[in-house]
Amino acid sequence: MFKRVAIIGLGLMGGSLGLAIKQKGLCRSVAGFARRAETRELALELGIVDQVFERAPDAVQGADVVVFCTSVSSIPELLDTCREQLAPETVLTDVGSCKVEIVRRVEALFRRRPVPFVGGHPIAGSERQGIGAATAVLYQNALVALTPTRRTAPEARAQVERLWQGVGAKVQVMSPQVHDRLLAKTSHLPHLVAALLAACVGRNQPERIGPFCGSGFFDTTRIAEGDPLLWRDIICANRSEVSDELRAFSKQVGHLLDILKTDDPEMIERFLQISRERRRALIPRNSG
């Protein structure tokens, strides 16, 4: 059992982590930080935290583990403001969707070796945002990528693995570079494609077209409802990998246009068949 876990940022991810930790009885006390008074009040009301603070440095005092659950761009800066309040044995981690930039900036803050920070990213979430969307089961059976480096303290990695396994997640370790390459394909590109589809279909007379948007359109554009500021930070932090994937996607669009020019039904069917087979390879039927 941990003595105290501090959660910096009490939105969907941080709020869900607090609920899961409390439900599983993983620590004696959960502390939280949120800028908005309404969020702090709700965190206490919903039982997400035992104590909540309006200053991040106050929240981290006495914590075994500190989890940063804020936007990608703010994590290194927030961590830096907390450094003087951290105990020597305090372990640090985050839930950011990009790892290369965060790990680089955080490790630069620590001259001593090894570094007590372990980059983390739970592959879980929702198009809904905010503490009101938090749920204790968000991380149950979710995959959590951890991205330690040669500078990472072994005990820090062990503690972070124990925390995520304690809330029911499955941990997979990889480098920050591999993580960002994978997530550009499976998360960042799909978000931009959903945004492009919504922007394209809704570019003219959306009030007339809207009634004809069925479940297919709803399903394929659902994630475009995500917070634009949050996603701006993610895309900017992983710009290079995302650009590579957008070019690959554009190439596939060009290939499909070439097929349509042939006016060959069999080629269209073959394209759709291959696409279906690839989806099934990515997502076996028994998993969704």
PDB file of C-alpha atoms in Angstrom:
ATOM      1  CA  MET A   1       0.000   0.000   0.000  1.00  0.00           C
ATOM      2  CA  PHE A   2       1.146   3.523  -0.795  1.00  0.00           C
ATOM      3  CA  LYS A   3       1.000   6.096   1.965  1.00  0.00           C
ATOM      4  CA  ARG A   4      -0.007   9.026  -0.216  1.00  0.00           C
ATOM      5  CA  VAL A   5      -0.613   9.525  -3.935  1.00  0.00           C
ATOM      6  CA  ALA A   6      -0.884  13.030  -5.363  1.00  0.00           C
ATOM      7  CA  ILE A   7      -2.830  13.591  -8.576  1.00  0.00           C
ATOM      8  CA  ILE A   8      -2.012  16.831 -10.382  1.00  0.00           C
ATOM      9  CA  GLY A   9      -4.994  17.599 -12.593  1.00  0.00           C
ATOM     10  CA  LEU A  10      -8.471  16.300 -11.820  1.00  0.00           C
ATOM     11  CA  GLY A  11     -10.138  15.908 -15.188  1.00  0.00           C
ATOM     12  CA  LEU A  12     -11.302  12.641 -16.726  1.00  0.00           C
ATOM     13  CA  MET A  13      -7.925  10.896 -16.391  1.00  0.00           C
ATOM     14  CA  GLY A  14      -6.921  12.210 -12.981  1.00  0.00           C
ATOM     15  CA  GLY A  15     -10.404  11.894 -11.536  1.00  0.00           C
ATOM     16  CA  SER A  16     -10.745   8.315 -12.763  1.00  0.00           C
ATOM     17  CA  LEU A  17      -7.358   7.430 -11.300  1.00  0.00           C
ATOM     18  CA  GLY A  18      -8.349   8.843  -7.922  1.00  0.00           C
ATOM     19  CA  LEU A  19     -11.597   6.865  -7.918  1.00  0.00           C
ATOM     20  CA  ALA A  20      -9.802   3.658  -8.913  1.00  0.00           C
ATOM     21  CA  ILE A  21      -7.096   4.071  -6.267  1.00  0.00           C
ATOM     22  CA  LYS A  22      -9.711   4.663  -3.580  1.00  0.00           C
ATOM     23  CA  GLN A  23     -11.911   1.791  -4.758  1.00  0.00           C
ATOM     24  CA  LYS A  24      -8.959  -0.629  -4.744  1.00  0.00           C
ATOM     25  CA  GLY A  25      -7.649   0.639  -1.407  1.00  0.00           C
ATOM     26  CA  LEU A  26      -4.163   1.227  -2.808  1.00  0.00           C
ATOM     27  CA  CYS A  27      -3.162   4.055  -0.479  1.00  0.00           C
ATOM     28  CA  ARG A  28      -4.040   5.698   2.801  1.00  0.00           C
ATOM     29  CA  SER A  29      -4.568   9.153   1.344  1.00  0.00           C
ATOM     30  CA  VAL A  30      -5.148  10.682  -2.096  1.00  0.00           C
ATOM     31  CA  ALA A  31      -4.296  14.343  -2.596  1.00  0.00           C
ATOM     32  CA  GLY A  32      -5.291  16.354  -5.631  1.00  0.00           C
ATOM     33  CA  PHE A  33      -4.618  19.634  -7.379  1.00  0.00           C
ATOM     34  CA  ALA A  34      -7.029  21.560  -9.592  1.00  0.00           C
ATOM     35  CA  ARG A  35      -7.022  25.201 -10.621  1.00  0.00           C
ATOM     36  CA  ARG A  36     -10.789  25.682 -10.618  1.00  0.00           C
ATOM     37  CA  ALA A  37     -12.634  25.923  -7.310  1.00  0.00           C
ATOM     38  CA  GLU A  38     -15.618  24.049  -8.776  1.00  0.00           C
ATOM     39  CA  THR A  39     -13.381  21.118  -9.698  1.00  0.00           C
ATOM     40  CA  ARG A  40     -11.838  21.018  -6.232  1.00  0.00           C
ATOM     41  CA  GLU A  41     -15.261  21.002  -4.598  1.00  0.00           C
ATOM     42  CA  LEU A  42     -16.529  18.245  -6.878  1.00  0.00           C
ATOM     43  CA  ALA A  43     -13.407  16.126  -6.283  1.00  0.00           C
ATOM     44  CA  LEU A  44     -14.165  16.078  -2.564  1.00  0.00           C
ATOM     45  CA  GLU A  45     -17.898  15.604  -3.084  1.00  0.00           C
ATOM     46  CA  LEU A  46     -17.379  12.597  -5.392  1.00  0.00           C
ATOM     47  CA  GLY A  47     -14.810  11.017  -3.089  1.00  0.00           C
ATOM     48  CA  ILE A  48     -12.039  11.233  -5.674  1.00  0.00           C
ATOM     49  CA  VAL A  49      -9.544  12.714  -3.206  1.00  0.00           C
ATOM     50  CA  ASP A  50      -9.159  13.066   0.541  1.00  0.00           C
ATOM     51  CA  GLN A  51      -7.533  16.478   0.259  1.00  0.00           C
ATOM     52  CA  VAL A  52      -7.468  18.973  -2.586  1.00  0.00           C
ATOM     53  CA  PHE A  53      -5.274  22.017  -3.143  1.00  0.00           C
ATOM     54  CA  GLU A  54      -5.245  25.089  -5.358  1.00  0.00           C
ATOM     55  CA  ARG A  55      -1.429  24.988  -5.606  1.00  0.00           C
ATOM     56  CA  ALA A  56       0.351  21.968  -7.072  1.00  0.00           C
ATOM     57  CA  PRO A  57       3.408  22.251  -4.759  1.00  0.00           C
ATOM     58  CA  ASP A  58       1.110  21.923  -1.732  1.00  0.00           C
ATOM     59  CA  ALA A  59      -0.511  18.780  -3.134  1.00  0.00           C
ATOM     60  CA  VAL A  60       2.755  16.870  -3.626  1.00  0.00           C
ATOM     61  CA  GLN A  61       4.079  17.264  -0.083  1.00  0.00           C
ATOM     62  CA  GLY A  62       4.501  13.893   1.603  1.00  0.00           C
ATOM     63  CA  ALA A  63       3.501  11.908  -1.501  1.00  0.00           C
ATOM     64  CA  ASP A  64       5.034   8.538  -2.390  1.00  0.00           C
ATOM     65  CA  VAL A  65       3.896   8.932  -5.989  1.00  0.00           C
ATOM     66  CA  VAL A  66       2.874  12.011  -7.960  1.00  0.00           C
ATOM     67  CA  VAL A  67       0.873  11.524 -11.166  1.00  0.00           C
ATOM     68  CA  PHE A  68       0.632  14.466 -13.561  1.00  0.00           C
ATOM     69  CA  CYS A  69      -2.712  14.358 -15.393  1.00  0.00           C
ATOM     70  CA  THR A  70      -2.693  17.732 -17.114  1.00  0.00           C
ATOM     71  CA  SER A  71      -2.181  18.773 -20.725  1.00  0.00           C
ATOM     72  CA  VAL A  72       0.969  17.539 -22.462  1.00  0.00           C
ATOM     73  CA  SER A  73       2.517  20.996 -22.726  1.00  0.00           C
ATOM     74  CA  SER A  74       2.027  21.867 -19.042  1.00  0.00           C
ATOM     75  CA  ILE A  75       3.443  18.711 -17.426  1.00  0.00           C
ATOM     76  CA  PRO A  76       7.173  19.626 -17.380  1.00  0.00           C
ATOM     77  CA  GLU A  77       6.460  23.153 -16.164  1.00  0.00           C
ATOM     78  CA  LEU A  78       4.133  21.980 -13.394  1.00  0.00           C
ATOM     79  CA  LEU A  79       6.616  19.338 -12.326  1.00  0.00           C
ATOM     80  CA  ASP A  80       9.322  21.972 -12.132  1.00  0.00           C
ATOM     81  CA  THR A  81       7.211  24.149  -9.823  1.00  0.00           C
ATOM     82  CA  CYS A  82       6.799  21.169  -7.471  1.00  0.00           C
ATOM     83  CA  ARG A  83      10.429  20.048  -7.284  1.00  0.00           C
ATOM     84  CA  GLU A  84      11.347  21.846  -4.062  1.00  0.00           C
ATOM     85  CA  GLN A  85       8.438  20.195  -2.244  1.00  0.00           C
ATOM     86  CA  LEU A  86       9.270  16.647  -3.334  1.00  0.00           C
ATOM     87  CA  ALA A  87      10.800  14.168  -0.910  1.00  0.00           C
ATOM     88  CA  PRO A  88      13.990  12.449  -2.160  1.00  0.00           C
ATOM     89  CA  GLU A  89      12.134   9.152  -2.520  1.00  0.00           C
ATOM     90  CA  THR A  90       9.064  10.553  -4.314  1.00  0.00           C
ATOM     91  CA  VAL A  91       8.294   8.864  -7.638  1.00  0.00           C
ATOM     92  CA  LEU A  92       6.911  10.909 -10.545  1.00  0.00           C
ATOM     93  CA  THR A  93       4.878   9.848 -13.558  1.00  0.00           C
ATOM     94  CA  ASP A  94       2.283  11.200 -15.985  1.00  0.00           C
ATOM     95  CA  VAL A  95      -0.513  10.184 -18.355  1.00  0.00           C
ATOM     96  CA  GLY A  96       0.439  12.285 -21.392  1.00  0.00           C
ATOM     97  CA  SER A  97      -0.287  11.004 -24.885  1.00  0.00           C
ATOM     98  CA  CYS A  98       3.188  12.005 -26.158  1.00  0.00           C
ATOM     99  CA  LYS A  99       6.339  10.815 -24.480  1.00  0.00           C
ATOM    100  CA  VAL A 100       9.491  11.951 -26.306  1.00  0.00           C
ATOM    101  CA  GLU A 101       9.041  15.657 -25.594  1.00  0.00           C
ATOM    102  CA  ILE A 102       7.815  15.198 -22.020  1.00  0.00           C
ATOM    103  CA  VAL A 103      10.587  12.765 -21.064  1.00  0.00           C
ATOM    104  CA  ARG A 104      13.251  14.982 -22.630  1.00  0.00           C
ATOM    105  CA  ARG A 105      12.085  18.097 -20.807  1.00  0.00           C
ATOM    106  CA  VAL A 106      11.562  16.388 -17.456  1.00  0.00           C
ATOM    107  CA  GLU A 107      14.912  14.597 -17.476  1.00  0.00           C
ATOM    108  CA  ALA A 108      16.600  17.930 -18.195  1.00  0.00           C
ATOM    109  CA  LEU A 109      15.268  19.172 -14.847  1.00  0.00           C
ATOM    110  CA  PHE A 110      17.194  16.522 -12.925  1.00  0.00           C
ATOM    111  CA  ARG A 111      20.959  16.648 -12.953  1.00  0.00           C
ATOM    112  CA  ARG A 112      21.253  13.761 -10.554  1.00  0.00           C
ATOM    113  CA  ARG A 113      21.093  10.207 -11.786  1.00  0.00           C
ATOM    114  CA  PRO A 114      18.940   8.205 -11.748  1.00  0.00           C
ATOM    115  CA  VAL A 115      15.797  10.226 -12.523  1.00  0.00           C
ATOM    116  CA  PRO A 116      12.669   9.557 -10.397  1.00  0.00           C
ATOM    117  CA  PHE A 117      10.319  10.095 -13.366  1.00  0.00           C
ATOM    118  CA  VAL A 118       8.699   7.354 -15.459  1.00  0.00           C
ATOM    119  CA  GLY A 119       6.768   8.444 -18.535  1.00  0.00           C
ATOM    120  CA  GLY A 120       3.348   6.820 -18.659  1.00  0.00           C
ATOM    121  CA  HIS A 121       0.332   6.728 -20.927  1.00  0.00           C
ATOM    122  CA  PRO A 122      -2.858   4.734 -20.285  1.00  0.00           C
ATOM    123  CA  ILE A 123      -4.558   3.770 -23.554  1.00  0.00           C
ATOM    124  CA  ALA A 124      -7.952   4.749 -22.209  1.00  0.00           C
ATOM    125  CA  GLY A 125     -10.211   7.741 -22.408  1.00  0.00           C
ATOM    126  CA  SER A 126     -13.427   9.204 -23.739  1.00  0.00           C
ATOM    127  CA  GLU A 127     -14.611  12.042 -25.919  1.00  0.00           C
ATOM    128  CA  ARG A 128     -16.170  13.339 -22.704  1.00  0.00           C
ATOM    129  CA  GLN A 129     -13.919  15.525 -20.596  1.00  0.00           C
ATOM    130  CA  GLY A 130     -13.784  16.856 -17.078  1.00  0.00           C
ATOM    131  CA  ILE A 131     -14.122  15.487 -13.596  1.00  0.00           C
ATOM    132  CA  GLY A 132     -17.822  14.800 -14.108  1.00  0.00           C
ATOM    133  CA  ALA A 133     -16.923  12.076 -16.618  1.00  0.00           C
ATOM    134  CA  ALA A 134     -14.554  10.291 -14.212  1.00  0.00           C
ATOM    135  CA  THR A 135     -15.183   6.601 -13.564  1.00  0.00           C
ATOM    136  CA  ALA A 136     -13.458   4.074 -11.324  1.00  0.00           C
ATOM    137  CA  VAL A 137     -13.349   1.484 -14.123  1.00  0.00           C
ATOM    138  CA  LEU A 138     -11.670   3.593 -16.832  1.00  0.00           C
ATOM    139  CA  TYR A 139      -8.340   1.789 -16.401  1.00  0.00           C
ATOM    140  CA  GLN A 140      -9.678  -1.712 -15.766  1.00  0.00           C
ATOM    141  CA  ASN A 141      -7.936  -4.020 -18.295  1.00  0.00           C
ATOM    142  CA  ALA A 142      -6.547  -0.961 -20.098  1.00  0.00           C
ATOM    143  CA  LEU A 143      -3.060  -1.065 -21.572  1.00  0.00           C
ATOM    144  CA  VAL A 144      -0.638   1.387 -19.965  1.00  0.00           C
ATOM    145  CA  ALA A 145       2.579   2.195 -21.799  1.00  0.00           C
ATOM    146  CA  LEU A 146       5.557   3.042 -19.594  1.00  0.00           C
ATOM    147  CA  THR A 147       8.588   4.664 -21.178  1.00  0.00           C
ATOM    148  CA  PRO A 148      11.596   4.484 -18.846  1.00  0.00           C
ATOM    149  CA  THR A 149      15.028   5.431 -20.146  1.00  0.00           C
ATOM    150  CA  ARG A 150      18.573   4.568 -19.128  1.00  0.00           C
ATOM    151  CA  ARG A 151      18.374   7.378 -16.585  1.00  0.00           C
ATOM    152  CA  THR A 152      15.181   6.128 -14.930  1.00  0.00           C
ATOM    153  CA  ALA A 153      15.534   4.923 -11.349  1.00  0.00           C
ATOM    154  CA  PRO A 154      14.676   1.183 -11.238  1.00  0.00           C
ATOM    155  CA  GLU A 155      12.682   1.635  -8.024  1.00  0.00           C
ATOM    156  CA  ALA A 156      10.643   4.392  -9.686  1.00  0.00           C
ATOM    157  CA  ARG A 157       9.717   2.099 -12.546  1.00  0.00           C
ATOM    158  CA  ALA A 158       8.720  -0.653 -10.101  1.00  0.00           C
ATOM    159  CA  GLN A 159       6.515   1.711  -8.091  1.00  0.00           C
ATOM    160  CA  VAL A 160       4.727   3.056 -11.156  1.00  0.00           C
ATOM    161  CA  GLU A 161       4.149  -0.460 -12.498  1.00  0.00           C
ATOM    162  CA  ARG A 162       2.675  -1.438  -9.130  1.00  0.00           C
ATOM    163  CA  LEU A 163       0.335   1.557  -9.137  1.00  0.00           C
ATOM    164  CA  TRP A 164      -1.091   0.834 -12.584  1.00  0.00           C
ATOM    165  CA  GLN A 165      -1.374  -2.889 -12.014  1.00  0.00           C
ATOM    166  CA  GLY A 166      -3.136  -2.076  -8.753  1.00  0.00           C
ATOM    167  CA  VAL A 167      -5.954  -0.264 -10.574  1.00  0.00           C
ATOM    168  CA  GLY A 168      -6.377  -3.209 -12.957  1.00  0.00           C
ATOM    169  CA  ALA A 169      -4.307  -2.063 -15.928  1.00  0.00           C
ATOM    170  CA  LYS A 170      -1.857  -4.080 -18.016  1.00  0.00           C
ATOM    171  CA  VAL A 171       1.612  -2.554 -18.271  1.00  0.00           C
ATOM    172  CA  GLN A 172       3.813  -2.617 -21.365  1.00  0.00           C
ATOM    173  CA  VAL A 173       7.284  -1.062 -21.374  1.00  0.00           C
ATOM    174  CA  MET A 174       8.729   0.632 -24.459  1.00  0.00           C
ATOM    175  CA  SER A 175      10.944   3.543 -25.430  1.00  0.00           C
ATOM    176  CA  PRO A 176       9.461   7.051 -25.729  1.00  0.00           C
ATOM    177  CA  GLN A 177      10.254   6.989 -29.460  1.00  0.00           C
ATOM    178  CA  VAL A 178       8.411   3.718 -30.086  1.00  0.00           C
ATOM    179  CA  HIS A 179       5.457   4.973 -28.064  1.00  0.00           C
ATOM    180  CA  ASP A 180       5.095   8.174 -30.078  1.00  0.00           C
ATOM    181  CA  ARG A 181       5.419   6.307 -33.366  1.00  0.00           C
ATOM    182  CA  LEU A 182       2.677   3.861 -32.354  1.00  0.00           C
ATOM    183  CA  LEU A 183       0.315   6.491 -30.967  1.00  0.00           C
ATOM    184  CA  ALA A 184       0.674   8.642 -34.069  1.00  0.00           C
ATOM    185  CA  LYS A 185      -0.835   5.701 -35.966  1.00  0.00           C
ATOM    186  CA  THR A 186      -3.472   4.529 -33.514  1.00  0.00           C
ATOM    187  CA  SER A 187      -4.607   7.717 -31.769  1.00  0.00           C
ATOM    188  CA  HIS A 188      -3.320  10.977 -33.203  1.00  0.00           C
ATOM    189  CA  LEU A 189      -3.992  10.191 -36.884  1.00  0.00           C
ATOM    190  CA  PRO A 190      -7.503   8.831 -36.169  1.00  0.00           C
ATOM    191  CA  HIS A 191      -8.360  11.977 -34.241  1.00  0.00           C
ATOM    192  CA  LEU A 192      -7.282  14.192 -37.127  1.00  0.00           C
ATOM    193  CA  VAL A 193      -9.104  12.007 -39.655  1.00  0.00           C
ATOM    194  CA  ALA A 194     -12.294  12.276 -37.580  1.00  0.00           C
ATOM    195  CA  ALA A 195     -11.796  16.043 -37.419  1.00  0.00           C
ATOM    196  CA  LEU A 196     -11.229  16.220 -41.178  1.00  0.00           C
ATOM    197  CA  LEU A 197     -14.350  14.181 -41.867  1.00  0.00           C
ATOM    198  CA  ALA A 198     -16.492  16.386 -39.622  1.00  0.00           C
ATOM    199  CA  ALA A 199     -15.014  19.539 -41.171  1.00  0.00           C
ATOM    200  CA  CYS A 200     -15.496  18.255 -44.717  1.00  0.00           C
ATOM    201  CA  VAL A 201     -19.075  17.025 -44.371  1.00  0.00           C
ATOM    202  CA  GLY A 202     -20.132  20.048 -42.335  1.00  0.00           C
ATOM    203  CA  ARG A 203     -18.460  22.676 -44.497  1.00  0.00           C
ATOM    204  CA  ASN A 204     -21.695  23.729 -46.266  1.00  0.00           C
ATOM    205  CA  GLN A 205     -25.291  23.825 -44.993  1.00  0.00           C
ATOM    206  CA  PRO A 206     -24.733  21.558 -41.952  1.00  0.00           C
ATOM    207  CA  GLU A 207     -28.308  22.167 -40.779  1.00  0.00           C
ATOM    208  CA  ARG A 208     -29.605  20.572 -43.997  1.00  0.00           C
ATOM    209  CA  ILE A 209     -27.087  17.729 -44.106  1.00  0.00           C
ATOM    210  CA  GLY A 210     -27.238  16.887 -40.384  1.00  0.00           C
ATOM    211  CA  PRO A 211     -30.526  14.925 -40.444  1.00  0.00           C
ATOM    212  CA  PHE A 212     -28.946  12.513 -42.935  1.00  0.00           C
ATOM    213  CA  CYS A 213     -25.973  11.728 -40.675  1.00  0.00           C
ATOM    214  CA  GLY A 214     -26.589   8.254 -39.301  1.00  0.00           C
ATOM    215  CA  SER A 215     -24.733   5.974 -36.928  1.00  0.00           C
ATOM    216  CA  GLY A 216     -21.829   5.513 -39.345  1.00  0.00           C
ATOM    217  CA  PHE A 217     -21.078   9.218 -39.360  1.00  0.00           C
ATOM    218  CA  PHE A 218     -21.601   9.439 -35.606  1.00  0.00           C
ATOM    219  CA  ASP A 219     -19.231   6.538 -34.905  1.00  0.00           C
ATOM    220  CA  THR A 220     -16.459   7.723 -37.203  1.00  0.00           C
ATOM    221  CA  THR A 221     -16.521  11.336 -35.959  1.00  0.00           C
ATOM    222  CA  ARG A 222     -17.235  10.784 -32.254  1.00  0.00           C
ATOM    223  CA  ILE A 223     -13.660  11.491 -31.157  1.00  0.00           C
ATOM    224  CA  ALA A 224     -13.695  14.850 -32.951  1.00  0.00           C
ATOM    225  CA  GLU A 225     -15.651  16.020 -29.882  1.00  0.00           C
ATOM    226  CA  GLY A 226     -12.385  15.941 -27.894  1.00  0.00           C
ATOM    227  CA  ASP A 227     -11.039  19.116 -26.283  1.00  0.00           C
ATOM    228  CA  PRO A 228      -9.338  21.157 -29.052  1.00  0.00           C
ATOM    229  CA  LEU A 229      -6.743  22.654 -26.677  1.00  0.00           C
ATOM    230  CA  LEU A 230      -5.764  19.253 -25.323  1.00  0.00           C
ATOM    231  CA  TRP A 231      -5.440  17.826 -28.823  1.00  0.00           C
ATOM    232  CA  ARG A 232      -3.575  20.858 -30.097  1.00  0.00           C
ATOM    233  CA  ASP A 233      -0.864  20.165 -27.528  1.00  0.00           C
ATOM    234  CA  ILE A 234      -0.732  16.468 -28.400  1.00  0.00           C
ATOM    235  CA  ILE A 235      -0.439  17.041 -32.140  1.00  0.00           C
ATOM    236  CA  CYS A 236       2.199  19.749 -31.719  1.00  0.00           C
ATOM    237  CA  ALA A 237       4.272  17.604 -29.358  1.00  0.00           C
ATOM    238  CA  ASN A 238       4.247  14.674 -31.802  1.00  0.00           C
ATOM    239  CA  ARG A 239       4.303  16.762 -34.981  1.00  0.00           C
ATOM    240  CA  SER A 240       6.960  14.766 -36.854  1.00  0.00           C
ATOM    241  CA  GLU A 241       5.384  11.334 -36.381  1.00  0.00           C
ATOM    242  CA  VAL A 242       1.888  12.679 -37.047  1.00  0.00           C
ATOM    243  CA  SER A 243       3.090  14.304 -40.266  1.00  0.00           C
ATOM    244  CA  ASP A 244       4.502  10.969 -41.446  1.00  0.00           C
ATOM    245  CA  GLU A 245       1.180   9.252 -40.779  1.00  0.00           C
ATOM    246  CA  LEU A 246      -0.814  11.987 -42.515  1.00  0.00           C
ATOM    247  CA  ARG A 247       1.377  11.580 -45.590  1.00  0.00           C
ATOM    248  CA  ALA A 248       0.759   7.823 -45.525  1.00  0.00           C
ATOM    249  CA  PHE A 249      -2.971   8.469 -45.168  1.00  0.00           C
ATOM    250  CA  SER A 250      -2.918  10.948 -48.041  1.00  0.00           C
ATOM    251  CA  LYS A 251      -1.205   8.321 -50.179  1.00  0.00           C
ATOM    252  CA  GLN A 252      -4.019   5.866 -49.416  1.00  0.00           C
ATOM    253  CA  VAL A 253      -6.609   8.504 -50.368  1.00  0.00           C
ATOM    254  CA  GLY A 254      -4.760   9.019 -53.653  1.00  0.00           C
ATOM    255  CA  HIS A 255      -4.744   5.262 -54.236  1.00  0.00           C
ATOM    256  CA  LEU A 256      -8.506   5.114 -53.677  1.00  0.00           C
ATOM    257  CA  LEU A 257      -9.072   7.996 -56.101  1.00  0.00           C
ATOM    258  CA  ASP A 258      -7.036   6.127 -58.715  1.00  0.00           C
ATOM    259  CA  ILE A 259      -9.205   3.051 -58.180  1.00  0.00           C
ATOM    260  CA  LEU A 260     -12.376   5.093 -58.648  1.00  0.00           C
ATOM    261  CA  LYS A 261     -11.016   6.493 -61.914  1.00  0.00           C
ATOM    262  CA  THR A 262     -10.790   2.952 -63.312  1.00  0.00           C
ATOM    263  CA  ASP A 263     -14.555   2.493 -62.896  1.00  0.00           C
ATOM    264  CA  ASP A 264     -13.791  -1.141 -62.007  1.00  0.00           C
ATOM    265  CA  PRO A 265     -16.214  -2.544 -59.379  1.00  0.00           C
ATOM    266  CA  GLU A 266     -13.895  -5.476 -58.655  1.00  0.00           C
ATOM    267  CA  MET A 267     -11.019  -3.164 -57.738  1.00  0.00           C
ATOM    268  CA  ILE A 268     -13.289  -1.204 -55.400  1.00  0.00           C
ATOM    269  CA  GLU A 269     -14.500  -4.428 -53.807  1.00  0.00           C
ATOM    270  CA  ARG A 270     -10.905  -5.620 -53.438  1.00  0.00           C
ATOM    271  CA  PHE A 271      -9.921  -2.375 -51.714  1.00  0.00           C
ATOM    272  CA  LEU A 272     -12.825  -2.692 -49.267  1.00  0.00           C
ATOM    273  CA  GLN A 273     -12.048  -6.374 -48.664  1.00  0.00           C
ATOM    274  CA  ILE A 274      -8.402  -5.640 -47.856  1.00  0.00           C
ATOM    275  CA  SER A 275      -9.456  -2.802 -45.548  1.00  0.00           C
ATOM    276  CA  ARG A 276     -11.851  -5.079 -43.679  1.00  0.00           C
ATOM    277  CA  GLU A 277      -9.173  -7.758 -43.303  1.00  0.00           C
ATOM    278  CA  ARG A 278      -6.694  -5.228 -41.954  1.00  0.00           C
ATOM    279  CA  ARG A 279      -9.192  -3.931 -39.413  1.00  0.00           C
ATOM    280  CA  ARG A 280      -9.905  -7.447 -38.230  1.00  0.00           C
ATOM    281  CA  ALA A 281      -6.182  -8.064 -37.868  1.00  0.00           C
ATOM    282  CA  LEU A 282      -5.866  -4.897 -35.778  1.00  0.00           C
ATOM    283  CA  ILE A 283      -9.004  -5.473 -33.705  1.00  0.00           C
ATOM    284  CA  PRO A 284      -9.986  -9.150 -33.336  1.00  0.00           C
ATOM    285  CA  ARG A 285     -13.741  -9.615 -33.157  1.00  0.00           C
ATOM    286  CA  ASN A 286     -13.665 -10.922 -29.586  1.00  0.00           C
ATOM    287  CA  SER A 287     -12.070  -7.634 -28.435  1.00  0.00           C
ATOM    288  CA  GLY A 288     -14.437  -5.169 -30.090  1.00  0.00           C
TER     289      GLY A 288
END
